[in-house]
Short mmCIF file of C-alpha atoms in Angstrom, two decimals:
data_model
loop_
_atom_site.label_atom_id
_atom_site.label_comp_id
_atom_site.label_asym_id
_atom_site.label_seq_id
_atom_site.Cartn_x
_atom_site.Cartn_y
_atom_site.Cartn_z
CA UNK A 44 -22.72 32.87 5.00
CA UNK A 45 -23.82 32.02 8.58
CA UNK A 46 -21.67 31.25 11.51
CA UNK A 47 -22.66 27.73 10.82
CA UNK A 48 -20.69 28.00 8.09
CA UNK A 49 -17.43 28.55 9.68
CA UNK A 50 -14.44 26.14 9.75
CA UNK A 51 -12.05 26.18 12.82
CA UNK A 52 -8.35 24.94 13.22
CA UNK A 53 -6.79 23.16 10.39
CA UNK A 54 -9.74 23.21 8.17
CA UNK A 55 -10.51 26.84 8.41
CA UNK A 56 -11.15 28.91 5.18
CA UNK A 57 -11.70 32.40 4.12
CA UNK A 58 -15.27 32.98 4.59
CA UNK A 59 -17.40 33.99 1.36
CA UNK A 60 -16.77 37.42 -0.21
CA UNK A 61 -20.85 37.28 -0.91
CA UNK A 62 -23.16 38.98 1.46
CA UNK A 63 -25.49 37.35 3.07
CA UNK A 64 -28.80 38.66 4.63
CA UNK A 65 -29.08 36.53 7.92
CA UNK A 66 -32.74 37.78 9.16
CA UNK A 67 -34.68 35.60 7.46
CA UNK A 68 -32.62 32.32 8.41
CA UNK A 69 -34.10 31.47 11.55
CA UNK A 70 -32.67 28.49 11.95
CA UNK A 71 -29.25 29.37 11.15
CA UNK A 72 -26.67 29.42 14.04
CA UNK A 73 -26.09 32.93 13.78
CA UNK A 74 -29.20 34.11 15.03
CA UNK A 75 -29.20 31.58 17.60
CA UNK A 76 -26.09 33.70 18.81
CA UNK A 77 -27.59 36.92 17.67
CA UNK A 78 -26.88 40.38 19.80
CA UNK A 79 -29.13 42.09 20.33
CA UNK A 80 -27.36 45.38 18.23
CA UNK A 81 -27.30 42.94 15.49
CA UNK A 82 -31.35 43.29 14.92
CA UNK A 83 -32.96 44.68 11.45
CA UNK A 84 -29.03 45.05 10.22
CA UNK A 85 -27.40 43.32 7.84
CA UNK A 86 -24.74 41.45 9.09
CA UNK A 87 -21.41 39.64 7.75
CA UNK A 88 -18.98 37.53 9.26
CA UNK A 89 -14.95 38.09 9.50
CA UNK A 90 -13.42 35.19 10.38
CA UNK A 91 -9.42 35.21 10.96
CA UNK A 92 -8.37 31.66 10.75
CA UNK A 93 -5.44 30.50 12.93
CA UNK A 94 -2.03 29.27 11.32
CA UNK A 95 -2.08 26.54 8.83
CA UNK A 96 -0.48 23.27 10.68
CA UNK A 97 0.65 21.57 7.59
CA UNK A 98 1.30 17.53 8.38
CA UNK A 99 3.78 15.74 6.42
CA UNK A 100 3.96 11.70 5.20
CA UNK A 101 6.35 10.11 6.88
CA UNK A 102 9.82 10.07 6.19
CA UNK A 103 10.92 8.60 3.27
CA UNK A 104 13.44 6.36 4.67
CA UNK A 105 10.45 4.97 7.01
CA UNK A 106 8.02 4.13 3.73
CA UNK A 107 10.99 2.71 2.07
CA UNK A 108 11.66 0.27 4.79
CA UNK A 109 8.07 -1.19 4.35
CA UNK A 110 7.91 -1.12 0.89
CA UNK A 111 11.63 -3.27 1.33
CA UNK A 112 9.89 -5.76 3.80
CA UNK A 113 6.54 -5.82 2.06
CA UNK A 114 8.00 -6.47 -1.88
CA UNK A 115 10.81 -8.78 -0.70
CA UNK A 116 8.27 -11.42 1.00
CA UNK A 117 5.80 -10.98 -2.14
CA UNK A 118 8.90 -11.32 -4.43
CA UNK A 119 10.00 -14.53 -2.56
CA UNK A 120 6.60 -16.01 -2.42
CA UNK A 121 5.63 -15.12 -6.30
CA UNK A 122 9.35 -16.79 -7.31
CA UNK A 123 8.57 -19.81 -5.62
CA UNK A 124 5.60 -20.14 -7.01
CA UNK A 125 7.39 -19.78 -10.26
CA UNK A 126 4.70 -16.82 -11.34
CA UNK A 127 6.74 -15.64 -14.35
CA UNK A 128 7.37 -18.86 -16.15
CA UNK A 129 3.74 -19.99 -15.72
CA UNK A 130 2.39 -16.58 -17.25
CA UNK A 131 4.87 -17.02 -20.27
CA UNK A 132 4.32 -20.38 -20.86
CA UNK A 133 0.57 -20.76 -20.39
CA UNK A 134 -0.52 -17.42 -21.20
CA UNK A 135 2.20 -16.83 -23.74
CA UNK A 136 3.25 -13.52 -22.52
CA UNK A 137 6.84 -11.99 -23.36
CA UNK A 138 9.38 -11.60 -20.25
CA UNK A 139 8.93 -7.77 -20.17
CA UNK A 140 4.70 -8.65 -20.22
CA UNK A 141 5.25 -11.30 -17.46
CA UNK A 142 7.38 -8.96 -15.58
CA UNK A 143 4.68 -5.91 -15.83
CA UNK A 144 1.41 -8.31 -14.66
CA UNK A 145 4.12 -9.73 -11.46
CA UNK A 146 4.63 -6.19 -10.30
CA UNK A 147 1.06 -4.81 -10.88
CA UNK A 148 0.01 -7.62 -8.67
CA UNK A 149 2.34 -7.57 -6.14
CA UNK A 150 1.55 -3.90 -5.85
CA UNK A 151 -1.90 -3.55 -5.77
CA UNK A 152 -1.68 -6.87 -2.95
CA UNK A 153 0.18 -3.54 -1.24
CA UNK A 154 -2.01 -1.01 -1.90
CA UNK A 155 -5.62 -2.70 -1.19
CA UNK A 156 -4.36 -4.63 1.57
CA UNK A 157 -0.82 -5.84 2.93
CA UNK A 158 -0.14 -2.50 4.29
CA UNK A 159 -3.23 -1.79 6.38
CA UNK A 160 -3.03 -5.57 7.81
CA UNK A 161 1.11 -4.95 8.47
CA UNK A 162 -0.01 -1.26 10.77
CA UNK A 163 -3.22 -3.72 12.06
CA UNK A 164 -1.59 -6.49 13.69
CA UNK A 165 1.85 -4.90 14.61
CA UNK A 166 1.02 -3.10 17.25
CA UNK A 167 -0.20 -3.66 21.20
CA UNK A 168 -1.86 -1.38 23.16
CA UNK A 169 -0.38 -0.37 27.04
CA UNK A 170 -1.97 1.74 29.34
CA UNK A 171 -4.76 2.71 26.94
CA UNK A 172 -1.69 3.55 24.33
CA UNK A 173 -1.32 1.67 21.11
CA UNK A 174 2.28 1.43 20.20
CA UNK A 175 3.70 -0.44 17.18
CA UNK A 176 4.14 0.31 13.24
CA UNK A 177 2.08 2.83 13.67
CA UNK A 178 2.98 4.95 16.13
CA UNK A 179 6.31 4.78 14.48
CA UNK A 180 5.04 6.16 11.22
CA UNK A 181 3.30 8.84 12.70
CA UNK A 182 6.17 10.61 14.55
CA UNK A 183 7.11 13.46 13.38
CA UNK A 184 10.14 14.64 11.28
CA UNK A 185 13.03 14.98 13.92
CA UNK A 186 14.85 17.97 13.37
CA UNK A 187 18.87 16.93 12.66
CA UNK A 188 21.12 19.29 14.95
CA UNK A 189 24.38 18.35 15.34
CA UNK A 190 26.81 19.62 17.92
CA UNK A 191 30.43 20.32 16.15
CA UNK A 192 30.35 22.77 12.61
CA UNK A 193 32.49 21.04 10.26
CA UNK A 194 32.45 19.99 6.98
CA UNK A 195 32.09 15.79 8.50
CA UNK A 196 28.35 16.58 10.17
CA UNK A 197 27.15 18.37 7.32
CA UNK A 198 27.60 16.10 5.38
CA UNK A 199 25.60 13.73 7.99
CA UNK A 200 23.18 16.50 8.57
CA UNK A 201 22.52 16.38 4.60
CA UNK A 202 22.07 12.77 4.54
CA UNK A 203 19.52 12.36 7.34
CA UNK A 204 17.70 15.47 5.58
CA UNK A 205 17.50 13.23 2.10
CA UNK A 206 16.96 10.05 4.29
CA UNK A 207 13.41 11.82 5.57
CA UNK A 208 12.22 14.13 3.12
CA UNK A 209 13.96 13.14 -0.45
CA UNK A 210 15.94 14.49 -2.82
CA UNK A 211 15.04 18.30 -2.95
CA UNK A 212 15.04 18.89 -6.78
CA UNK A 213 11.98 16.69 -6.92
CA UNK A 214 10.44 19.37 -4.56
CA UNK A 215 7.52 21.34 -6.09
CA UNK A 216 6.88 24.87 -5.67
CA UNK A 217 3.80 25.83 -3.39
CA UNK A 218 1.13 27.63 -5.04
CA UNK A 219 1.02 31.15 -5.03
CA UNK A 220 -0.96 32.66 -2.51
CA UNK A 221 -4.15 34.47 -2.74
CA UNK A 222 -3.80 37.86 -1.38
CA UNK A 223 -7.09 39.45 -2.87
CA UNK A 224 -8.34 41.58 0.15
CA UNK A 225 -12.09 40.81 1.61
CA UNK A 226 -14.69 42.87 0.24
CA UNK A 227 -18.30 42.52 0.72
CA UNK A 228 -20.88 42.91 -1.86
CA UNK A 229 -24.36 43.33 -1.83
CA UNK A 230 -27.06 45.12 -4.02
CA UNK A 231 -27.20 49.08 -4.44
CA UNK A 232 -30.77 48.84 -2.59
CA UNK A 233 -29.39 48.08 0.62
CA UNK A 234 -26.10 49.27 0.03
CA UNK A 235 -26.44 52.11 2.52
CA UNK A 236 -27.74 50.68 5.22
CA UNK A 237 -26.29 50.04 8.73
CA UNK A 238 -24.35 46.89 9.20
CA UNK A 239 -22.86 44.76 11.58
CA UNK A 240 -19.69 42.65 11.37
CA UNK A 241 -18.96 39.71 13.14
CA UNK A 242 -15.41 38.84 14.16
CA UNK A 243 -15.04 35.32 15.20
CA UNK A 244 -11.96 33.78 17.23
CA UNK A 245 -10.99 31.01 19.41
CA UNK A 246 -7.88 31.92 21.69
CA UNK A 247 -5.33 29.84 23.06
CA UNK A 248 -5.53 28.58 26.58
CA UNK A 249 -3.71 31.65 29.26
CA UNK A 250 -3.94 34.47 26.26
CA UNK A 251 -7.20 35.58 26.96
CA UNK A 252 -5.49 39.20 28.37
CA UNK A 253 -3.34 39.30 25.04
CA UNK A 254 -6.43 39.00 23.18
CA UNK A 255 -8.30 41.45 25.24
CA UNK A 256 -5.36 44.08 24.67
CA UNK A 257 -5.58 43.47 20.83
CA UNK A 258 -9.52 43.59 20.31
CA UNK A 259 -9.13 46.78 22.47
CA UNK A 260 -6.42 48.32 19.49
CA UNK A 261 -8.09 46.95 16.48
CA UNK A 262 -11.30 48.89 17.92
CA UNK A 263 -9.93 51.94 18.94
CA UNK A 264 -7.46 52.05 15.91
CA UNK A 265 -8.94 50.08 13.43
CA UNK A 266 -12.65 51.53 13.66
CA UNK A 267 -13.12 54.05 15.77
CA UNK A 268 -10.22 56.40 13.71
CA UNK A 269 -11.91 55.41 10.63
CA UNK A 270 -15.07 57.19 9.55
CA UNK A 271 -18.49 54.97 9.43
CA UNK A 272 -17.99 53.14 13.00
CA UNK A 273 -20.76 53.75 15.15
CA UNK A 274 -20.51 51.39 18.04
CA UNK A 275 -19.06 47.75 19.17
CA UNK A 276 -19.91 44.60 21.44
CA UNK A 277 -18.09 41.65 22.48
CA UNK A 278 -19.60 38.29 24.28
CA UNK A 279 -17.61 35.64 25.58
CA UNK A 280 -17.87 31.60 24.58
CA UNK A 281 -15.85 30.01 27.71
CA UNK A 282 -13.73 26.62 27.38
CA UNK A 283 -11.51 25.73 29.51
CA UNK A 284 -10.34 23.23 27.39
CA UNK A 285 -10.29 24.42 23.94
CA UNK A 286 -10.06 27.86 24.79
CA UNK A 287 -12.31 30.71 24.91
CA UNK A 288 -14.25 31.74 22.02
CA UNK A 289 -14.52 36.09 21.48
CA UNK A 290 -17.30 37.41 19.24
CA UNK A 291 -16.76 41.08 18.39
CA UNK A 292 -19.96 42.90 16.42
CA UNK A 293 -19.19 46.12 14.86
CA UNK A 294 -21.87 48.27 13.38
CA UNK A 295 -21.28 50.68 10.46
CA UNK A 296 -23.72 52.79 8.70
CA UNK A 297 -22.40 51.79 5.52
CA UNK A 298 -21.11 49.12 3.42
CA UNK A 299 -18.50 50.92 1.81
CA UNK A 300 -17.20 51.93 5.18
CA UNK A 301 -16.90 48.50 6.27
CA UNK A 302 -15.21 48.04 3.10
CA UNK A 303 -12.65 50.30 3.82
CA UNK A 304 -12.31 48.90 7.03
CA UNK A 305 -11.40 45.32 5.93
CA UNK A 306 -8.93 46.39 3.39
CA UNK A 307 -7.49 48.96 5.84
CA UNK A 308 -3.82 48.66 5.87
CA UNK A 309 -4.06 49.07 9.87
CA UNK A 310 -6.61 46.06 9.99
CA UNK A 311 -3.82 43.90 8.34
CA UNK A 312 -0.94 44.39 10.56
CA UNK A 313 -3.30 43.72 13.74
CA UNK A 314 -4.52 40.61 12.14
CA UNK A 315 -1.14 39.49 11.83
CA UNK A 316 0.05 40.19 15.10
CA UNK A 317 -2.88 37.69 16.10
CA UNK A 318 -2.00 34.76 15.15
CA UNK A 319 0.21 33.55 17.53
CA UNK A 320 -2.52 33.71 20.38
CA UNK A 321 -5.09 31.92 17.88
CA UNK A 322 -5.60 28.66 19.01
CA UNK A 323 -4.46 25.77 16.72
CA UNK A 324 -4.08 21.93 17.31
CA UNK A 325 -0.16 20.95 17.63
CA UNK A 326 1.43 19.09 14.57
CA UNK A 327 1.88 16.19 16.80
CA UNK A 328 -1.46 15.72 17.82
CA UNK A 329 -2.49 16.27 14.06
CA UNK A 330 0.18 13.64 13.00
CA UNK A 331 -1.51 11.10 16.17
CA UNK A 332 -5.17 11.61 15.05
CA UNK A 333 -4.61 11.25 11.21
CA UNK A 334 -5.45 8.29 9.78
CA UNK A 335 -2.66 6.41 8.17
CA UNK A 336 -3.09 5.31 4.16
CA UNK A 337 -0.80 2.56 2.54
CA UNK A 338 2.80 3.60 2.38
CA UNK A 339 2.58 3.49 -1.79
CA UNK A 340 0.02 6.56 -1.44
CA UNK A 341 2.25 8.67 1.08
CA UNK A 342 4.54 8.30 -1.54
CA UNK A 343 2.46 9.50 -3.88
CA UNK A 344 2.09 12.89 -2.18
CA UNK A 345 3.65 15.97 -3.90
CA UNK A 346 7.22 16.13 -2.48
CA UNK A 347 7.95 19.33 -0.34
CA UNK A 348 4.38 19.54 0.16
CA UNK A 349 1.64 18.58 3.07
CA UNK A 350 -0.61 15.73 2.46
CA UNK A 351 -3.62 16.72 0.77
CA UNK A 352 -6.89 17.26 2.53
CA UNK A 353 -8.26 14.59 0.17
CA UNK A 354 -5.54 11.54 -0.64
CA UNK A 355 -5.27 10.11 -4.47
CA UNK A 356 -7.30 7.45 -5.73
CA UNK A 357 -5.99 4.21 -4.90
CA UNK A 358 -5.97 3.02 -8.43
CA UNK A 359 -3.90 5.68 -9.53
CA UNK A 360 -1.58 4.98 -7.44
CA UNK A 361 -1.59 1.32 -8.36
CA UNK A 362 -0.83 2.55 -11.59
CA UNK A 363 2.07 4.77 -11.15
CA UNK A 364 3.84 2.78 -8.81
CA UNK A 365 3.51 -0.11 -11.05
CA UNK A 366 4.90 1.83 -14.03
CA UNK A 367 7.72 2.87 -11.76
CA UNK A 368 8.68 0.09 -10.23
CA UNK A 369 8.50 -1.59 -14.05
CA UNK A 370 10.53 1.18 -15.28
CA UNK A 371 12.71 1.13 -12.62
CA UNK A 372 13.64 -2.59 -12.64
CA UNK A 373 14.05 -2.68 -16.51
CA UNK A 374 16.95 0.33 -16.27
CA UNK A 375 18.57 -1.47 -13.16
CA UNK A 376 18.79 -5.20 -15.01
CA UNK A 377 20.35 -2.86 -17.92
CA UNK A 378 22.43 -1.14 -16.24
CA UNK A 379 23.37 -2.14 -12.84
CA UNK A 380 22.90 -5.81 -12.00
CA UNK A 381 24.15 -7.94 -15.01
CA UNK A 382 27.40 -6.22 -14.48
CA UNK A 383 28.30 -5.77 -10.91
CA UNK A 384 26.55 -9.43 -9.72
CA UNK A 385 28.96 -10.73 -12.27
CA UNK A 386 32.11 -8.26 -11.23
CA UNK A 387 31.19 -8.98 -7.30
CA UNK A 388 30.36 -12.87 -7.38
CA UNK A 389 26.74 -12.10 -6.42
CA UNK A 390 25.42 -14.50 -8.50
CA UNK A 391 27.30 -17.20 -6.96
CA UNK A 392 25.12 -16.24 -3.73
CA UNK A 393 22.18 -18.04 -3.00
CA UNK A 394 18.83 -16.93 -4.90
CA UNK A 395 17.49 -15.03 -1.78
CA UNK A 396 20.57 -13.00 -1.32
CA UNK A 397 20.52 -11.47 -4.47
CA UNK A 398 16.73 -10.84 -4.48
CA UNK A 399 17.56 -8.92 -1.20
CA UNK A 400 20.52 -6.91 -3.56
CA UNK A 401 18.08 -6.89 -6.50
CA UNK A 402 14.66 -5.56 -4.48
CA UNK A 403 16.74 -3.08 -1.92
CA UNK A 404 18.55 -1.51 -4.84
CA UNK A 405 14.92 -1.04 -7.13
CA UNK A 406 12.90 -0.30 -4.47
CA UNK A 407 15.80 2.36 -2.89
CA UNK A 408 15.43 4.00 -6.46
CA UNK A 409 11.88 3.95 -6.94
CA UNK A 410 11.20 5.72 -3.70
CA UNK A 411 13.69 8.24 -4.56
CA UNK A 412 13.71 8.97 -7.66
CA UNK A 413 10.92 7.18 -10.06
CA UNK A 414 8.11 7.72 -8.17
CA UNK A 415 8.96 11.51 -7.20
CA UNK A 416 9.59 12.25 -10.23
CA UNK A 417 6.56 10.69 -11.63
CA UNK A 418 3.92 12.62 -9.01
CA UNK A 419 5.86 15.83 -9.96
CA UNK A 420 5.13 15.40 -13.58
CA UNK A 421 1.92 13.51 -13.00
CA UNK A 422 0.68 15.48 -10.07
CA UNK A 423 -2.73 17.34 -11.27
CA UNK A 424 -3.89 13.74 -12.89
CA UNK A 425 -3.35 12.37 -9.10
CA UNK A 426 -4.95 15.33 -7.27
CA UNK A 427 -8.53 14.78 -6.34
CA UNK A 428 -10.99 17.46 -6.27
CA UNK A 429 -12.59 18.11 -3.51
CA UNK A 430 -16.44 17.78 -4.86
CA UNK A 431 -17.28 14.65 -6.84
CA UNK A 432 -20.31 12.33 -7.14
CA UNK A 433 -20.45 9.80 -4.59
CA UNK A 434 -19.43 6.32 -5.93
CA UNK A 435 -20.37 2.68 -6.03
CA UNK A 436 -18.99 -0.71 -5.19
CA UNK A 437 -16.72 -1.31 -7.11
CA UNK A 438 -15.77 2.23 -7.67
CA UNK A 439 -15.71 2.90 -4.36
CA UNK A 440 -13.37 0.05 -3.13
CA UNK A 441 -10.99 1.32 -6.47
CA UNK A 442 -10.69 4.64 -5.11
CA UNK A 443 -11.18 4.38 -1.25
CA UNK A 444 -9.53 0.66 -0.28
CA UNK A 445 -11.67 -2.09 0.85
CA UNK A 446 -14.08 -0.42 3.68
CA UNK A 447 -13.50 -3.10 6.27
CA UNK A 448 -10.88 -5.42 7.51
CA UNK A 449 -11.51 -8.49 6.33
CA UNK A 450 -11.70 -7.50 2.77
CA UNK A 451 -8.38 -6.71 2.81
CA UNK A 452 -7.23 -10.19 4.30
CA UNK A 453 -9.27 -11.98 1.57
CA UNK A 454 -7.38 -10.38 -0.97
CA UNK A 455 -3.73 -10.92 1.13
CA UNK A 456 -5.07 -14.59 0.89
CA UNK A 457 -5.75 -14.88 -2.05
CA UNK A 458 -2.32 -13.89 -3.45
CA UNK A 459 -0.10 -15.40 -0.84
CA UNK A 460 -2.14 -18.14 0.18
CA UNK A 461 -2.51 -18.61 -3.84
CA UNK A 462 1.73 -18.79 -3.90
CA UNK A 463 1.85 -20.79 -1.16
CA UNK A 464 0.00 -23.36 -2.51
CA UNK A 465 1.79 -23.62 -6.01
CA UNK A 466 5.14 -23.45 -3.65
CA UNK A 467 3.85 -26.41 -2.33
CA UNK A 468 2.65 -28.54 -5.19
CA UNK A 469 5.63 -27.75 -7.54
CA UNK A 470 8.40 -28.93 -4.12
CA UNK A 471 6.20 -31.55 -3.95
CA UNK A 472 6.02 -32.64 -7.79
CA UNK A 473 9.99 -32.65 -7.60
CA UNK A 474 10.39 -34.58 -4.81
CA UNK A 475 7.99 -37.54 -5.68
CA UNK A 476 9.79 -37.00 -9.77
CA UNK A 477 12.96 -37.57 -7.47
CA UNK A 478 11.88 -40.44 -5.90
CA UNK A 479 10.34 -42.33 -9.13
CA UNK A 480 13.77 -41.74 -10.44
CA UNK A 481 15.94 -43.11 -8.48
CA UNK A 482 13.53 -46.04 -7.45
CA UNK A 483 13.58 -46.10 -11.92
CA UNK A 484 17.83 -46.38 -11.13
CA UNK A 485 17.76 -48.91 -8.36
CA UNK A 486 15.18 -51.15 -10.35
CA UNK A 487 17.73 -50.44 -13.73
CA UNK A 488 20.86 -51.22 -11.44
CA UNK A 489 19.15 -54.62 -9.24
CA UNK A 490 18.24 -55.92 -13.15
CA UNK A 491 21.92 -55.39 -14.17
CA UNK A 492 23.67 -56.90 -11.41
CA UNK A 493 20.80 -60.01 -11.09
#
């Protein structure tokens, strides 16, 4: 592995248990750094990562709202069209059929498009700042402290805690972690030669002296107690901004005494007591800079956990909101609305209000419960590896969203622009059958009283 190799902040990894001869890479980035103790050794790199800064979605209650806004319109303008009666009666689908084709379409409208133009063209930029939708997305979990203990704002404090992150026995478990200790490998020929180790680290801004008092214990306890240590070097990477950059290069005249270095008990406990200093990008810049997907895929994300370094396909998600947002609005009509819109007079209410009742209710439910409970039992099928073959149009567009803009309003058109027009031709249709009618009744009644 060569320096080259190396990931910093967020992204950083364990480096490669394999050893790697570096002398004949010329061109690698390690020998463009190369000191000069480090010549006709062999030479590995340790490379302490700092802190995972895990971002979160955000909050549930925040993706619910949009998906509230977003499926209420499309419900309103796919009623008016009168979607479900023309795909029974032309296409001779059942209600439950009709029903499923409505809500895949209205959802993958969402997912390819609505919400990207919605976070698009809400927002206004001051001062160089863009705020809008957003910026309001992207803020981070607030913390719920409340002033008075008592049984009252616990019961608040619970709420807002379901409100953001969801109901917790949806949560999954993190994976275990890997605690296999680093151990380099190489062939018995060169086994026995001197080597050099290369510790890597970028310190935060004001804890360069902390960082000089630890590399000064790891060295003097961590190698030169131990047998095999024969001498060290450090050189110095300055940014002001970033913060400096410390290479360390410790010869041995072994590789097993290296090895018994690394997997020194000492070792660990300095390591540890390093990564405060390490520097790391703040969760709220991390939450700023990321790149917002539709709110249906947030959703999708493992509950409890971070969002993955790689989001789901966009299809998949299609699909399993789709299923759960079918599922969802078969057990409500079932259970739910039939009897209270009949107990509460809601279906005396004008059509709109109880679409709002019907659509806050299904969506409030899907969000909370159908769709977490679907990416817990679903959740390897919507993980994405992190190697796979690059793909073609229209692969791509399935599993990435449309790549620009103004695919995404085409398709918004089409659906909405498609509704609008039926809207109009079917108000339009009645109103003329209105008129011939009663001009039919007036021509009837003239003829009776002539």
């Amino acid at each position: 592995m060569t320096a080259g190799d190396i990931e910093e902040g967020d992204n950083a990894r364990e480096p490669s248990t394999v050893v790697t001869d570096l002398m004949d890479e010329p061109g690698s980035l390690f020998n463009a750094t190369r000191s000069p103790r480090e010549n006709r050794h062999m030479s590995f790199v340790d490379y302490t990562p700092p802190p995972t800064r895990s971002i979160k979605p955000p909050a549930k209650f925040k993706l619910w709202f949009m998906v509230l806004f977003c499926v209420f319109f499309a419900d309103w303008f796919a009623s008016e069209a009168h979607i479900l009666k023309w795909l029974q009666d032309n296409l001779g689908f059942s209600f439950n059929g009709s029903l499923f084709v409505l809500l895949g379409t209205i959802v993958g409208v969402l997912v390819f498009a609505m919400f990207d133009i919605l976070t698009f063209c809400l927002r206004i930029k001051i001062g160089g700042e863009w705020y809008g939708l957003g910026r309001w997305l992207k803020q981070p979990r607030i913390k719920w402290i409340h002033e008075y203990d008592n049984a009252f704002m616990d019961l608040v404090a619970g709420l807002v805690v379901v409100l953001e992150d969801g109901i917790a026995m949806f949560n999954v478990a993190p994976p275990p972690k890997n605690d296999k200790p680093k151990f380099f490998d190489s062939d018995k020929s060169t086994a026995d030669h001197e080597v050099v180790l290369k510790i890597e680290n970028r310190i935060k801004v004001g804890k360069d002296a902390e960082y000089l008092h630890w590399k000064d214990r790891i060295i003097k306890q961590g190698c030169h107690s131990r047998p095999g240590m024969l001498s060290s070097e450090t050189e110095t990477i300055k940014d002001d901004i970033k913060g400096n950059t410390y290479v360390v290069y410790l010869k041995f005249d072994s590789l097993d005494h290296l090895n018994d270095y690394m997997n020194s008990p000492v070792r660990e406990r300095l390591v540890r007591k390093l990564q405060p200093i390490l520097a790391v990008p703040s969760v709220v810049q991390l939450q700023k800079d990321r790149v917002l997907p539709d709110a249906f895929t947030d959703l999708c994300t493992t509950q409890g956990s971070a969002v993955p370094a790689r989001l789901p396909k966009k299809w998949k998600v299609w699909w399993l909101t789709t299923l759960g947002l079918f599922f969802t609005v078969l057990i409500t009509n079932a259970t739910i609305f039939d009897h209270y819109f009949e107990e509460y007079d809601i279906n005396d209410m004008a059509s709109r209000v109880q679409a709002l009742f019907r659509v806050f209710c299904n969506t409030w439910i899907n969000t909370y419960v159908m769709t977490p409970f679907l990416t817990m039992t679903f959740g390897a099928w919507l993980k994405r590896g992190q190697e796979e073959r690059k793909a073609h149009e229209p692969w791509r567009s399935l599993n990435d969203g449309f790549a620009t803009i103004w695919g995404k309003v085409a398709l918004a058109f089409l659906f909405y622009g498609g509704c609008a027009l039926a809207w109009i031709i079917e108000d339009a249709s009645q109103k003329l059958s209105s008129f011939f009618h009663h001009l039919y009744n007036a021509k009837w009644a003239y003829r009776m009283l002539s």
